[in-house]
Short mmCIF file of C-alpha atoms in Angstrom, two decimals:
data_model
loop_
_atom_site.label_atom_id
_atom_site.label_comp_id
_atom_site.label_asym_id
_atom_site.label_seq_id
_atom_site.Cartn_x
_atom_site.Cartn_y
_atom_site.Cartn_z
CA MET A 1 0.00 0.00 0.00
CA GLY A 2 2.28 2.68 -1.21
CA GLU A 3 1.58 6.35 -1.53
CA HIS A 4 1.21 5.95 -5.29
CA ASN A 5 -2.13 4.16 -4.73
CA VAL A 6 -3.71 7.09 -2.91
CA ASP A 7 -5.89 9.68 -4.64
CA TYR A 8 -5.26 12.97 -2.81
CA ASN A 9 -7.56 15.06 -5.04
CA PHE A 10 -10.12 15.46 -2.26
CA PHE A 11 -7.47 17.32 -0.25
CA GLY A 12 -6.12 19.29 -3.21
CA GLY A 13 -3.02 17.13 -3.58
CA PRO A 14 -0.43 15.44 -1.34
CA ASN A 15 0.91 18.69 0.14
CA ASN A 16 -2.51 19.77 1.31
CA PHE A 17 -3.12 16.30 2.73
CA SER A 18 0.03 16.69 4.84
CA LYS A 19 -1.22 20.09 6.03
CA TRP A 20 -4.58 18.52 6.91
CA MET A 21 -2.77 15.81 8.86
CA ASP A 22 -0.69 18.47 10.66
CA VAL A 23 -3.88 20.14 11.88
CA HIS A 24 -5.56 16.91 12.99
CA THR A 25 -2.63 14.93 14.43
CA ASN A 26 -2.17 14.88 18.19
CA ALA A 27 1.09 16.60 19.18
CA SER A 28 2.21 13.54 21.16
CA CYS A 29 1.95 11.19 18.15
CA PRO A 30 5.38 9.69 17.29
CA LEU A 31 6.56 10.21 13.71
CA THR A 32 6.54 6.47 12.93
CA GLU A 33 2.95 6.16 14.14
CA ARG A 34 1.92 9.22 12.15
CA SER A 35 3.38 7.74 8.99
CA ASN A 36 1.33 4.56 9.40
CA ILE A 37 -1.81 6.53 10.26
CA GLU A 38 -1.23 8.93 7.36
CA ASN A 39 -1.05 6.00 4.95
CA LEU A 40 -4.21 4.43 6.36
CA VAL A 41 -6.18 7.70 6.33
CA GLY A 42 -4.97 8.39 2.79
CA GLN A 43 -6.13 4.96 1.63
CA PHE A 44 -9.49 5.45 3.37
CA ALA A 45 -10.01 8.93 1.90
CA SER A 46 -9.05 7.67 -1.53
CA GLY A 47 -11.56 4.84 -1.27
CA MET A 48 -14.29 7.18 -0.06
CA THR A 49 -13.56 9.61 -2.91
CA ASN A 50 -13.87 6.75 -5.38
CA LEU A 51 -17.05 5.47 -3.74
CA LEU A 52 -18.61 8.94 -3.71
CA GLY A 53 -17.68 9.42 -7.36
CA ASN A 54 -19.40 6.15 -8.25
CA LEU A 55 -22.45 7.18 -6.22
CA VAL A 56 -22.74 10.49 -8.05
CA HIS A 57 -22.21 8.82 -11.42
CA GLY A 58 -24.96 6.27 -10.75
CA TRP A 59 -27.28 8.79 -9.18
CA THR A 60 -27.02 11.23 -12.07
CA ALA A 61 -27.74 8.41 -14.54
CA MET A 62 -31.18 7.78 -12.98
CA SER A 63 -34.43 9.16 -14.31
CA GLY A 64 -35.83 12.16 -12.44
CA GLY A 65 -38.36 10.29 -10.29
CA ASP A 66 -35.98 7.50 -9.33
CA GLY A 67 -33.24 9.98 -8.51
CA GLU A 68 -35.55 11.94 -6.21
CA GLU A 69 -36.64 8.78 -4.39
CA VAL A 70 -33.02 7.77 -3.82
CA ALA A 71 -32.22 11.32 -2.68
CA ASN A 72 -34.98 11.14 -0.06
CA GLN A 73 -33.71 7.78 1.20
CA PHE A 74 -30.16 9.12 1.30
CA ARG A 75 -31.23 12.22 3.27
CA SER A 76 -33.02 9.99 5.77
CA PHE A 77 -29.93 7.81 6.15
CA VAL A 78 -27.58 10.78 6.57
CA ARG A 79 -29.84 12.24 9.27
CA GLY A 80 -29.81 8.90 11.10
CA GLY A 81 -33.51 8.11 10.80
CA THR A 82 -33.18 4.73 9.14
CA SER A 83 -32.76 1.09 10.00
CA ARG A 84 -29.22 -0.19 9.89
CA PRO A 85 -27.92 -3.73 10.26
CA THR A 86 -26.29 -4.27 13.64
CA GLY A 87 -24.80 -7.70 13.19
CA SER A 88 -23.94 -10.50 10.84
CA ARG A 89 -27.36 -12.15 11.20
CA ALA A 90 -29.22 -9.30 9.45
CA ARG A 91 -30.78 -7.95 12.65
CA TYR A 92 -31.76 -4.30 12.52
CA ASP A 93 -32.05 -1.51 15.04
CA HIS A 94 -34.25 1.45 14.24
CA ASN A 95 -32.67 4.83 14.93
CA ASP A 96 -34.98 7.86 15.03
CA SER A 97 -32.36 10.27 16.32
#
């Protein structure tokens, strides 16, 4: 998992990612730990950027009515008012918060 696999576009490039990490890293974090965490966060952010891009691509390919229905479901999920699986046996908890 080298740095070459990470898409830093969300942060405006690798230099801005380092600045973002500077702001959010605890001052007591050792340099070796930070390097490992930086790689992991970079991989995660890259994956999320890719996932979000795929979501937008699929969403914008839908017809108007379908897109609006998905948008309403997405809003409900983002606000936390949806059922989410809580375990590997497909049990659900309802969250109205």
